PDB file of C-alpha atoms and ligand atoms in Angstrom:
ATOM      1  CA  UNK A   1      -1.471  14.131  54.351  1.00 76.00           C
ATOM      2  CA  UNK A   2      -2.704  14.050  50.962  1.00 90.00           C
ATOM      3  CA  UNK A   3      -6.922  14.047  50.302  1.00 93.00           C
ATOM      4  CA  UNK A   4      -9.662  12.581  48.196  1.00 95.00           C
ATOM      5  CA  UNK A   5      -8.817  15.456  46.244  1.00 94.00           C
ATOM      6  CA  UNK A   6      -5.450  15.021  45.461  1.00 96.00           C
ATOM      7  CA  UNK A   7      -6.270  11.109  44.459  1.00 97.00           C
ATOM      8  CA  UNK A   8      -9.084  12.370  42.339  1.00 96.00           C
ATOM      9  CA  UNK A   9      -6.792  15.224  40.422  1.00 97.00           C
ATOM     10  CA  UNK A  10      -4.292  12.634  40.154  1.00 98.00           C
ATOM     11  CA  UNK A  11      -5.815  10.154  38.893  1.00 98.00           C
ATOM     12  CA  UNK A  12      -7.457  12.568  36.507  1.00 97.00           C
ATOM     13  CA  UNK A  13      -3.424  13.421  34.934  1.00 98.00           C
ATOM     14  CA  UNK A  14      -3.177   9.582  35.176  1.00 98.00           C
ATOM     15  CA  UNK A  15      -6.160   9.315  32.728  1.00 97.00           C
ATOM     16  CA  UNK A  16      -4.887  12.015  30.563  1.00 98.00           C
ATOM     17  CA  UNK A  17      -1.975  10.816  30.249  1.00 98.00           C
ATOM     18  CA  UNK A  18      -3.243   7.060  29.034  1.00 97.00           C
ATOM     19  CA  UNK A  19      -5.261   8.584  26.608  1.00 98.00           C
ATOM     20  CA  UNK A  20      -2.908  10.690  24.924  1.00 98.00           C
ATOM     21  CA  UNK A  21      -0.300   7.744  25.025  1.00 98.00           C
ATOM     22  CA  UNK A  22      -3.826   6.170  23.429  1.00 98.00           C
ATOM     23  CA  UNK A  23      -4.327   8.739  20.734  1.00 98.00           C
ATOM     24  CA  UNK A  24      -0.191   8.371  19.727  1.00 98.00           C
ATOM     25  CA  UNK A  25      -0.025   4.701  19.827  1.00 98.00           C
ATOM     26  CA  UNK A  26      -2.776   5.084  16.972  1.00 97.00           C
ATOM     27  CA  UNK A  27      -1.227   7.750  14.783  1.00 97.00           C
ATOM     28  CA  UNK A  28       2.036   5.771  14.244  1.00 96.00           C
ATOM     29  CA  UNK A  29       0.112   2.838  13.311  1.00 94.00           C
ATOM     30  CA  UNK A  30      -1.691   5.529  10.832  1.00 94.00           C
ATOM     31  CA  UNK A  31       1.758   7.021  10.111  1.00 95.00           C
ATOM     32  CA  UNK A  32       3.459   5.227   6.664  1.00 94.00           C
ATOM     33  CA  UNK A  33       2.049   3.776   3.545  1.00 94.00           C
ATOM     34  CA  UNK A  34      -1.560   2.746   3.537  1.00 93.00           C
ATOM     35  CA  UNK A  35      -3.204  -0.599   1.785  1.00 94.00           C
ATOM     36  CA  UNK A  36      -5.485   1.617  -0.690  1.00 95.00           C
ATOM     37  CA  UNK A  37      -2.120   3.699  -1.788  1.00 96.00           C
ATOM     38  CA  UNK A  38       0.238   0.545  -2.602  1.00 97.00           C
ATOM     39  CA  UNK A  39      -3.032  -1.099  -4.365  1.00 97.00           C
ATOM     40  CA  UNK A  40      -3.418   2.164  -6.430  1.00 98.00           C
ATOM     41  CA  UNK A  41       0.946   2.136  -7.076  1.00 97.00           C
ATOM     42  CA  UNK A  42       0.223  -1.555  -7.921  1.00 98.00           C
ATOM     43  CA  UNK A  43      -2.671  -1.315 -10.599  1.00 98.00           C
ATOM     44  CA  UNK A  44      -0.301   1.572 -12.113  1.00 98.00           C
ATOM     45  CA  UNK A  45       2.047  -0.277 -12.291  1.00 98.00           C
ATOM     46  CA  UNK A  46       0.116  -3.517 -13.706  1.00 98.00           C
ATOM     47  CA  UNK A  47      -1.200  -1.346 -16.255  1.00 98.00           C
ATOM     48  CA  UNK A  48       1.810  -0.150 -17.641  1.00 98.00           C
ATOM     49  CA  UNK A  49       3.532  -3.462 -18.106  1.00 98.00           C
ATOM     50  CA  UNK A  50       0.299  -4.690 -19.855  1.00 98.00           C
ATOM     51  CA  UNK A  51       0.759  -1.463 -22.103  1.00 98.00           C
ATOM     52  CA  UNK A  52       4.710  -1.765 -22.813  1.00 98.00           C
ATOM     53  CA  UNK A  53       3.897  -6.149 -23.195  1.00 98.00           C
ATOM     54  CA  UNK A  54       0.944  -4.395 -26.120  1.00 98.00           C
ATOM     55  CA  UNK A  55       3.246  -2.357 -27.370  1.00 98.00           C
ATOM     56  CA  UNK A  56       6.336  -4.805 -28.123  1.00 98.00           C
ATOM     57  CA  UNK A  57       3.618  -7.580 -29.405  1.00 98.00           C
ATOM     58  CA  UNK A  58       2.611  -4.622 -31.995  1.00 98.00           C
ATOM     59  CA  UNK A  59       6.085  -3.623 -32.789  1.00 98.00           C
ATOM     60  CA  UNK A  60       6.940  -7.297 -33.553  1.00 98.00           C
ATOM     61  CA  UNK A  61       4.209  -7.995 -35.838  1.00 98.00           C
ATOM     62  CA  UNK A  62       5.009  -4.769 -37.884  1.00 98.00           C
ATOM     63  CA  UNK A  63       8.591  -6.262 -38.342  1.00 98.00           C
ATOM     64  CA  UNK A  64       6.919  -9.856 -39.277  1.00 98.00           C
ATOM     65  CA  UNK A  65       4.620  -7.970 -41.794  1.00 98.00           C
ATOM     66  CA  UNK A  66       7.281  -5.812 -43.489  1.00 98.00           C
ATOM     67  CA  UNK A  67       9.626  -9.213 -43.673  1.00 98.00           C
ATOM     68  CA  UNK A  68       6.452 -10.710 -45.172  1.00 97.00           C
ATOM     69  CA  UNK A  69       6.574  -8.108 -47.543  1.00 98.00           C
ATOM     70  CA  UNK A  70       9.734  -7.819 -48.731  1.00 98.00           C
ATOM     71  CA  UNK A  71       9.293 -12.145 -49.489  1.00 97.00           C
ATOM     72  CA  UNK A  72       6.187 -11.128 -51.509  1.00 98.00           C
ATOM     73  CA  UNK A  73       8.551  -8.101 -53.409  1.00 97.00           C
ATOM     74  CA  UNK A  74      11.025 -10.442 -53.831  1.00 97.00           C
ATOM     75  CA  UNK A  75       9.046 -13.589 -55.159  1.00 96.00           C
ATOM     76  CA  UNK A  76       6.766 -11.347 -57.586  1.00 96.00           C
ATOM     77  CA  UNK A  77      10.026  -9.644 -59.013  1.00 96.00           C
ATOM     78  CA  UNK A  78      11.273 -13.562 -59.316  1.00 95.00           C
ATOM     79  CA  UNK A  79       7.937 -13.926 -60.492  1.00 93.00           C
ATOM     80  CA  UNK A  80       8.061 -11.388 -63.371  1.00 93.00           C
ATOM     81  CA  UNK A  81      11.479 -11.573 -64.407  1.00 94.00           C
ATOM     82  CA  UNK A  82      10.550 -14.047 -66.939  1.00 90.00           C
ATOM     83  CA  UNK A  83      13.883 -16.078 -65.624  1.00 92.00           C
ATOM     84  CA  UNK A  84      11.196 -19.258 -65.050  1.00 91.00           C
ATOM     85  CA  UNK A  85       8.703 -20.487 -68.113  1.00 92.00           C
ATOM     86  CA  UNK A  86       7.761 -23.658 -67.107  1.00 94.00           C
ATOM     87  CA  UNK A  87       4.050 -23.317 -66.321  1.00 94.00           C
ATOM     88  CA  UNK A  88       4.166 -26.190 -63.490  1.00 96.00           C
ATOM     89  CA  UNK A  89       6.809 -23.986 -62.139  1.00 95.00           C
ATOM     90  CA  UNK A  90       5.078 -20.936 -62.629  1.00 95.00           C
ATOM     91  CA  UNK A  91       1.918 -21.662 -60.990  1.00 96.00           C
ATOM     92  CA  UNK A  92       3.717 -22.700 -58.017  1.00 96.00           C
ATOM     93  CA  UNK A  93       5.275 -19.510 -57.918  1.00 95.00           C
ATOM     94  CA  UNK A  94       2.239 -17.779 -57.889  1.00 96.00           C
ATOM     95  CA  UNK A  95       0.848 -20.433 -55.214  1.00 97.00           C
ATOM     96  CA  UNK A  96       3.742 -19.506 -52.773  1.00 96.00           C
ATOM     97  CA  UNK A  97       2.877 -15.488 -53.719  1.00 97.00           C
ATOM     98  CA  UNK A  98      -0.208 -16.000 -52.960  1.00 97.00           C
ATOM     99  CA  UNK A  99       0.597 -18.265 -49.890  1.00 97.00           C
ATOM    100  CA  UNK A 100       2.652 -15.198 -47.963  1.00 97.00           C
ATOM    101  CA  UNK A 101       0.522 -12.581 -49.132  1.00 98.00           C
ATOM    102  CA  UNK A 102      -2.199 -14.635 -46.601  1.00 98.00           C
ATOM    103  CA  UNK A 103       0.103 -15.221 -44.111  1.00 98.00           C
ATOM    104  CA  UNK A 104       0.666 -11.513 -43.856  1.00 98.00           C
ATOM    105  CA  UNK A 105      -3.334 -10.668 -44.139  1.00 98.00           C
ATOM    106  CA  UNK A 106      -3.564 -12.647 -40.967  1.00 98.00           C
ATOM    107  CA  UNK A 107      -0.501 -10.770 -39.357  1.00 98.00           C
ATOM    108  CA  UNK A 108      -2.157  -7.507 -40.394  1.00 98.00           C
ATOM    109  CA  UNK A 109      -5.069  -8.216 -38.212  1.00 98.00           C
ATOM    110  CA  UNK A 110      -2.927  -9.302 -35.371  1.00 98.00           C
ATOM    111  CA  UNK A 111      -1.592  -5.851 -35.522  1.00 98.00           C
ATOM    112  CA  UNK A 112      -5.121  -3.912 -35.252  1.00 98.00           C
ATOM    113  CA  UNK A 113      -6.213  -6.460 -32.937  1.00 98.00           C
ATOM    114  CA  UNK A 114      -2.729  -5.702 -30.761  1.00 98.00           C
ATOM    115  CA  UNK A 115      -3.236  -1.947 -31.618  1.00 98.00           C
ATOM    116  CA  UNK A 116      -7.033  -2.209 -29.729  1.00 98.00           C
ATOM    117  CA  UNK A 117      -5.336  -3.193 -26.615  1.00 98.00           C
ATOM    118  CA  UNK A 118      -2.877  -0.803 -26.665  1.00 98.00           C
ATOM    119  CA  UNK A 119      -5.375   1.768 -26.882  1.00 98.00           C
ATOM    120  CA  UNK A 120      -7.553  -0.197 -24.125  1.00 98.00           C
ATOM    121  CA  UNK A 121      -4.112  -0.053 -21.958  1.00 98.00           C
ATOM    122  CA  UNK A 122      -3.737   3.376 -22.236  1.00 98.00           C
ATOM    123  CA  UNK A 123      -6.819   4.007 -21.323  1.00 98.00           C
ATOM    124  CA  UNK A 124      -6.606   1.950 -18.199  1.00 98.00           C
ATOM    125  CA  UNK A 125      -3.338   3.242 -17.450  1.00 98.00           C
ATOM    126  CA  UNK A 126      -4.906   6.826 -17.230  1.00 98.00           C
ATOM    127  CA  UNK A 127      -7.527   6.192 -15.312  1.00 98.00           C
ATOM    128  CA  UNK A 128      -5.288   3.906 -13.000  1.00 98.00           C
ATOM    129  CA  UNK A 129      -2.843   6.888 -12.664  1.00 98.00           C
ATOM    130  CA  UNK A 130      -5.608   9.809 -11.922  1.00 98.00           C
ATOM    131  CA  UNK A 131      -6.894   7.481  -8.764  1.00 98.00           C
ATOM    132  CA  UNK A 132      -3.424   6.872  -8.006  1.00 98.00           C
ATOM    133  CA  UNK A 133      -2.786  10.562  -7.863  1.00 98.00           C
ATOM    134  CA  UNK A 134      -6.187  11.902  -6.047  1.00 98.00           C
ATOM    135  CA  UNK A 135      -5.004   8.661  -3.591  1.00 98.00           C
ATOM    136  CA  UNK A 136      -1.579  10.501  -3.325  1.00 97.00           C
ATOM    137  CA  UNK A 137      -2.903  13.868  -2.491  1.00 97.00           C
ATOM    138  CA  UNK A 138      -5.429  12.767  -0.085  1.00 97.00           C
ATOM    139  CA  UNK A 139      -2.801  10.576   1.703  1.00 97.00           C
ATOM    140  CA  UNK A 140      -0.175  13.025   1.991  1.00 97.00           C
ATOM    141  CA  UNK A 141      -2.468  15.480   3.227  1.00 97.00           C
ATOM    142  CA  UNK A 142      -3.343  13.199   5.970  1.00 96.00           C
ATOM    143  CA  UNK A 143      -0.198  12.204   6.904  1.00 97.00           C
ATOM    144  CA  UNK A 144       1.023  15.761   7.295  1.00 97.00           C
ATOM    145  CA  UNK A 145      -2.096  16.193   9.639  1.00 97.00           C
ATOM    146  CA  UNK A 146      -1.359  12.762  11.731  1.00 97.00           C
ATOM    147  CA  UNK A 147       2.271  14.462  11.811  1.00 98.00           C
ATOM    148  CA  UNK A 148       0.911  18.078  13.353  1.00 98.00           C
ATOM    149  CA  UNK A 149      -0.787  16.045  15.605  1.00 98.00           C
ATOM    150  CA  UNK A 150       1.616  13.186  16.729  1.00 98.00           C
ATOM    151  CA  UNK A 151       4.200  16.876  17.836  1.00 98.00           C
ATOM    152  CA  UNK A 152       1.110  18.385  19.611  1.00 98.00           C
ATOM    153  CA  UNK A 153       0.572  15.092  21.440  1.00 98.00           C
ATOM    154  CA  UNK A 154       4.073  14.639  22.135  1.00 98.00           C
ATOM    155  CA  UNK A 155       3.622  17.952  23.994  1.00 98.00           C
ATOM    156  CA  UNK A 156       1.127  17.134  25.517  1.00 98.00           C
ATOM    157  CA  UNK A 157       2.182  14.250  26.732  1.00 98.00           C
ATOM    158  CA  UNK A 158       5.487  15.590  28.509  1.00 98.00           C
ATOM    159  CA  UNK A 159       3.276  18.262  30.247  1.00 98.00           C
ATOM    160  CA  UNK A 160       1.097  15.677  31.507  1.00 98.00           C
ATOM    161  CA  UNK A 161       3.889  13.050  32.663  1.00 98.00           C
ATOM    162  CA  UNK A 162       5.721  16.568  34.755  1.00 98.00           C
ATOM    163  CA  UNK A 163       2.382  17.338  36.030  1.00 98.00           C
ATOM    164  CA  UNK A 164       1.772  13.181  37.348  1.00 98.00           C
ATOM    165  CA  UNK A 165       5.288  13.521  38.826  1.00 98.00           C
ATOM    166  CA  UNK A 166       4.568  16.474  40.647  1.00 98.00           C
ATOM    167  CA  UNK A 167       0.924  15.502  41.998  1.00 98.00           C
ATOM    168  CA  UNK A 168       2.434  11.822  42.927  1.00 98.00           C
ATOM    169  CA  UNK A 169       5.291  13.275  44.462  1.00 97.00           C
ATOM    170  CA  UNK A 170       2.718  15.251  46.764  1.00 96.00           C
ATOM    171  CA  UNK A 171       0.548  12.153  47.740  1.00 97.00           C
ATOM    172  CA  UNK A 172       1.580  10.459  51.149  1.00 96.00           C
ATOM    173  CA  UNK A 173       3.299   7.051  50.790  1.00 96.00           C
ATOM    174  CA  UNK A 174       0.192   5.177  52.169  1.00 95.00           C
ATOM    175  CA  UNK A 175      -2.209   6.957  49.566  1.00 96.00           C
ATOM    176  CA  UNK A 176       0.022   6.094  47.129  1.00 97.00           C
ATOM    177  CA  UNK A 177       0.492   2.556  47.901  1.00 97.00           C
ATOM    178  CA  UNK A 178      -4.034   2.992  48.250  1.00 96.00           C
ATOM    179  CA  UNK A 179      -4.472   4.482  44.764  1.00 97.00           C
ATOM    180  CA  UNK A 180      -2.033   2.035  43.388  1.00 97.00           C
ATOM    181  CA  UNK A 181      -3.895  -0.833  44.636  1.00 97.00           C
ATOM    182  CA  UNK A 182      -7.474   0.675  43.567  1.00 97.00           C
ATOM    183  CA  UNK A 183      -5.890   1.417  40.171  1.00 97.00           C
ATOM    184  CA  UNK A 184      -4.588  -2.266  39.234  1.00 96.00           C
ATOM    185  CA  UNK A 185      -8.012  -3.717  40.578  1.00 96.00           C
ATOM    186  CA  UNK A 186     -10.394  -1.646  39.151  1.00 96.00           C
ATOM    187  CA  UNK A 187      -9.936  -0.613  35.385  1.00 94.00           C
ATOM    188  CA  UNK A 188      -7.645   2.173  35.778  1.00 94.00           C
ATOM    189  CA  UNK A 189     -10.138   4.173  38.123  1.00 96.00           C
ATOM    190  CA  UNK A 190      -9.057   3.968  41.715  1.00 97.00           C
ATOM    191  CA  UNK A 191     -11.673   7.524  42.752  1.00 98.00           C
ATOM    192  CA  UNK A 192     -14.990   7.647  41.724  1.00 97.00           C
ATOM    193  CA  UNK A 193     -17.078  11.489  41.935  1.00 97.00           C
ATOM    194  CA  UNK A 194     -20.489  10.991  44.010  1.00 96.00           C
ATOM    195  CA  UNK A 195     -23.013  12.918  41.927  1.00 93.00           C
ATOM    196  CA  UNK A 196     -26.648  12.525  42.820  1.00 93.00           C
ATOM    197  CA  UNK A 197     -25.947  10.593  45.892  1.00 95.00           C
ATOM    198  CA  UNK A 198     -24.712   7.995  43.648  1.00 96.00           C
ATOM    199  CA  UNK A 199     -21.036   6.497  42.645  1.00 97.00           C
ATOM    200  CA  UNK A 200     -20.609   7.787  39.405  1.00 96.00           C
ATOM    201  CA  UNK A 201     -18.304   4.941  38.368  1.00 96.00           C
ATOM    202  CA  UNK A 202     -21.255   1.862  38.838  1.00 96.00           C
ATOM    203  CA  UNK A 203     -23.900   3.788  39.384  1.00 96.00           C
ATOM    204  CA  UNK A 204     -25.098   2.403  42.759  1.00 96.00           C
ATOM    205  CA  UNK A 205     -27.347   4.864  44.790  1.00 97.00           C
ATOM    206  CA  UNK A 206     -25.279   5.765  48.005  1.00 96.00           C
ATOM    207  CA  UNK A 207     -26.954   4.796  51.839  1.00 95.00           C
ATOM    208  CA  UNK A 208     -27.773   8.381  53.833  1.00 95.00           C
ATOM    209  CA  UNK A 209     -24.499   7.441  56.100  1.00 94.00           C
ATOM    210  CA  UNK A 210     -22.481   6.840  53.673  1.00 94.00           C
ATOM    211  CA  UNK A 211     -23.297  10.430  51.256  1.00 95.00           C
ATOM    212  CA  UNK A 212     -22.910  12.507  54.641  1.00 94.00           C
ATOM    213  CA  UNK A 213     -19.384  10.913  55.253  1.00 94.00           C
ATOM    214  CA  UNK A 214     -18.716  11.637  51.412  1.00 94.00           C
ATOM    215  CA  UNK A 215     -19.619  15.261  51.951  1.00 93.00           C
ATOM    216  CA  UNK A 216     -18.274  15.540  55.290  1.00 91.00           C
ATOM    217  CA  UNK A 217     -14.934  14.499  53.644  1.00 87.00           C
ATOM    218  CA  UNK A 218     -13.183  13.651  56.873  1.00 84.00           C
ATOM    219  CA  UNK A 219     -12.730  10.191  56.457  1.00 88.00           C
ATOM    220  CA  UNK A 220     -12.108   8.136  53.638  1.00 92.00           C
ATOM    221  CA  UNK A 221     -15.551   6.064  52.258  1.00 96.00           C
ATOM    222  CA  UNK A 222     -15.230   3.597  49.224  1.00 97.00           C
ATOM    223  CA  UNK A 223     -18.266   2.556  47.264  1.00 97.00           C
ATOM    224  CA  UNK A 224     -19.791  -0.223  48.708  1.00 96.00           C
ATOM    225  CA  UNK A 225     -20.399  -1.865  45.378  1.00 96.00           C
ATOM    226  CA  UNK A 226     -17.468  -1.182  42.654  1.00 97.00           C
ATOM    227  CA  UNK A 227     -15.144  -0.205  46.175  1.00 97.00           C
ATOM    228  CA  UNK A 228     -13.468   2.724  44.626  1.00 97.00           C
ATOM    229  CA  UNK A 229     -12.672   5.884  46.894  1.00 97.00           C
ATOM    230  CA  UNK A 230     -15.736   8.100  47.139  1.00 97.00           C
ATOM    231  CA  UNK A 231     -14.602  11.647  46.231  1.00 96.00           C
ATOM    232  CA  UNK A 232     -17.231  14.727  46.575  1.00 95.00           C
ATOM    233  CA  UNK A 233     -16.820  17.757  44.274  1.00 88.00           C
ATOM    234  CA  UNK A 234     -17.631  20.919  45.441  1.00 79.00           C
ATOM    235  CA  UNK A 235     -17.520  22.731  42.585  1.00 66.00           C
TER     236      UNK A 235
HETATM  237 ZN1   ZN B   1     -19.194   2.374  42.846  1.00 51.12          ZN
END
């Protein structure tokens, strides 16, 4: 015949053992990538295709400005070469010169506007990739952690599922069928401890009778309030 006892160290495992399942249904959902480190990965990576889009935009208006250029070379040399005399003709020459030569002044401060944002990019991008890194090393220590612990758990947790076998095994079949009842209905918590004359589950003070039964721990008593299995600890 099992006792009190037995239903109140079982159901003590029993609790263990939902907790730990508890604590590891948490770390996998802590295991894997979090939000803050694919933000971080994503502002990297935002910054560095703002830098390389910079960085083309420059390199193309350096290409426009030396084709500008070699126009200009090639129109002055026209220019020069004394090949046209016509005046008329000559001042539109010059006009057209004078034309590209503006056309590149403007390209020319394309380029140091282009090369401010490159520099702004870069900066961005550094800053972006030193978060990104502290991110990194904070997250990978704390997965290795949430690893340690997810193995210790797992331990656990198979020492504490042998252990509920065992003490199950050793309760009667009626007690069993009791506790299993008690344990749907009420929260988990089929025994409740008196402590201070009082159920320590709900807290109700305990009649005379019924904390002398308790103690006397010959027959079974059950809370007249919450109903759980009165169990008195000795120790
Ligand atoms: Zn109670």
């Amino acid at each position: 015949m099992s006792t009190v006892a037995d239903l109140w160290n079982l159901q003590t495992t029993d609790l263990a053992v939902a907790a730990v399942k508890q604590r590891i249904g948490e770390i996998q959902d802590q295991l894997g990538e979090t939000a803050e480190l694919r933000e971080a990965r994503q502002e990297v990576a935002q910054s560095e295709s703002e830098l390389t889009a910079w960085r083309k935009k420059q390199q193309s208006l350096e290409n426009e400005v030396q084709d500008f250029s070699s126009r200009i070379e090639t129109a002055e040399r026209d220019l020069m070469s004394g090949r046209v005399r016509n005046p008329k003709e000559l001042e539109g020459m010059e006009a057209n010169v004078a034309a590209l030569k503006r056309r590149r002044s403007a390209l020319e401060d394309d380029i140091l506007e282009a090369m401010d944002q490159v520099e702004t990019c870069r900066e961005q991008l550094a800053l972006d990739s030193e978060l990104l890194a502290e991110i990194e090393t904070s997250w990978n220590g704390a997965q290795a952690d949430l690893t340690d612990e997810l193995t210790q758990k797992a331990g656990e947790l198979k020492q504490l599922a042998e252990q509920l076998n065992k003490q199950w095994a050793a309760i009667s079949p009626d007690d069993q069928a009791l506790y299993r009842q008690l344990r749907g209905q009420k929260g988990g918590r089929a025994v409740a401890v008196m402590q201070h004359n009082s159920c320590q589950a709900c807290g109700v003070s305990l009649a005379t009778g019924n904390v002398q039964q308790v103690r006397a721990r010959n027959e079974r008593v059950f809370c007249p309030t919450c109903g759980r299995l009165l169990h008195y600890q000795t120790h």
